[in-house]
């Protein structure tokens, strides 16, 4: 850490501390000797709650930084989350897994491969020692290992881990789930780099259709739910995400994955207008769900133009549905 | 646990070991992974107690799936995966006590998984390269591989896949498409969807008209199509008769008849009692509806079936009925044709006692034969009226021939030759 971006570190530490420092003091200082059993119990409970809050805050800060591509800045926050997780859950709890994986991702992204490898080994060790570890957890580990191997340039091993990732995700969430499609996306990337373009293309098609149908379903669900959401209390600590059509992670992943595929489709030597239109349609739906109507309209119209060139229109109804929604949307008073 | 205490013990000392912690952990991991794999591969048990490692045994299904995926065969993977899921769902739906409940799941049968792996991945590679005929062939291999009754659903599934692939093939003048239609028809017929089956067979028929394609037994595809259509039309007519749709039934039976005539000498009609029953029904229906032409056709067919079976008495009866009906039609050619049939059947009828006399090789029989030869009259059967000369010719030929008597067992062929002579 002796490099020039020490200022960055400082800024990040501050940014995490801004959220956590009031809570940090009581967790670090010893409490005055509690007088009663009940008080002592309450004290420990409060401490635990604060620690968990710190873990959440640090974790989501790190996560957002990683999503933004600021891996170096994400490292301290992720480490923070890990330390508190160890304090709360012990050193070989499954609960440490997300922190280890995030930390590994941040390190690998910042170019610190040996460090990343070390964190991944820790995560692997935890899973190996947990007899009834769920496939949902294992698939995340394999995803991280696969990405790490791909970053190292060890493509065969990367494919092995990503294959495991896809298999486990398919077993847990279903064959066409977006969880499984994440693994496919990274596999496609590896095949692409191996110059196996036909396989990569076939996989990208798979990913696109997974997202396409997922977003279509979300869109339809959103339209069916009457917009009578109760006022969320300012005081509620937990952010209510259950009513959102997409989780934050899904939003970020969707934007990233679909944009990457769109780039590839648009730069391909042989154009497949049908496929490109499908990606555009999916992206338009995503932007619509994220309330970015102008962007959604632009993408939707682009998809529409592409489909018009095709001799036989491939089921343009969902696209027409989306476009109709947007033309109605601005005029209707919300 | 030993490793962990070792690590924790060194936590506070900045020793070499601490720096090597990650490396050390990796080494332990590699060794453990190796041992776990060895245990799964060689069935070596007992490691669990030593290392306290949970069993991470991969199932064969998982190994196959991962092998497919890492080579990029993601379509094969999802196909295999969903087939296994489908089977499990079927089993769940059937519940305990059902036949399917007793069966082994697909994922517990490595041989079948191996076959699926082999052909699915080959099909996918061919598809990527755009070689659809190869895709088809691989899928067809799977359809044939699953020939156990309990795997019927898999066979049907792959036949359907073949059917969809066949439409994309442009290089084989639609041979595979024809084949796929035949297979789909057979499946639908088996499932009792007669109308659907008839549709497939009709397409099969139209795709094979004028082709020389043959199946493994040497039958041309077109004659097979005729046979299938004949069968399905009679089935259909049967259902119509049940529902008292007589006109419809006659119409369908006429179509069936056309198919049967179409392949009359090329195909061997299925000589089942079923067929005969159908034809008799049809004949009756035709008689009642005063459709003389159809009646003659049906009689001739029935006569042929009996003739080939060796029941010459019945054959004679049907042929003479055809002859009588033909006479009412004022169709000279038809009268001649039916007359010839009568002759053939009667000659066959006469052959039986004649041969028995020859085979007996005793004096009395010889006397009988000589007496008959001199008088040229009917020996020990009903007097011959129609086709008598023909019979004479035939029998003289037999007598003068030096060929062995066993040759005469092959009556069918000779019957045909005679027909040509006529």
XYZ file of C-alpha atoms in Angstrom, chain A residues 23 26-27 41-57 84 88-89 237-238:
25
model
C -21.298 2.914 16.207
C -19.035 1.611 21.640
C -18.002 -1.530 19.833
C -27.827 -9.110 28.095
C -29.196 -5.964 26.582
C -25.724 -4.571 26.264
C -24.452 -7.559 24.326
C -27.497 -7.560 22.124
C -27.011 -3.935 21.285
C -23.365 -4.505 20.540
C -24.222 -7.333 18.219
C -26.779 -5.232 16.404
C -24.282 -2.454 15.921
C -21.634 -4.818 14.672
C -24.037 -6.305 12.183
C -24.971 -2.872 10.985
C -21.326 -2.048 10.442
C -20.837 -5.248 8.476
C -23.780 -4.377 6.245
C -22.649 -0.820 5.701
C -16.319 -7.507 11.864
C -19.411 -11.669 15.148
C -19.555 -15.094 13.559
C -33.566 0.825 9.199
C -33.834 -1.931 6.639
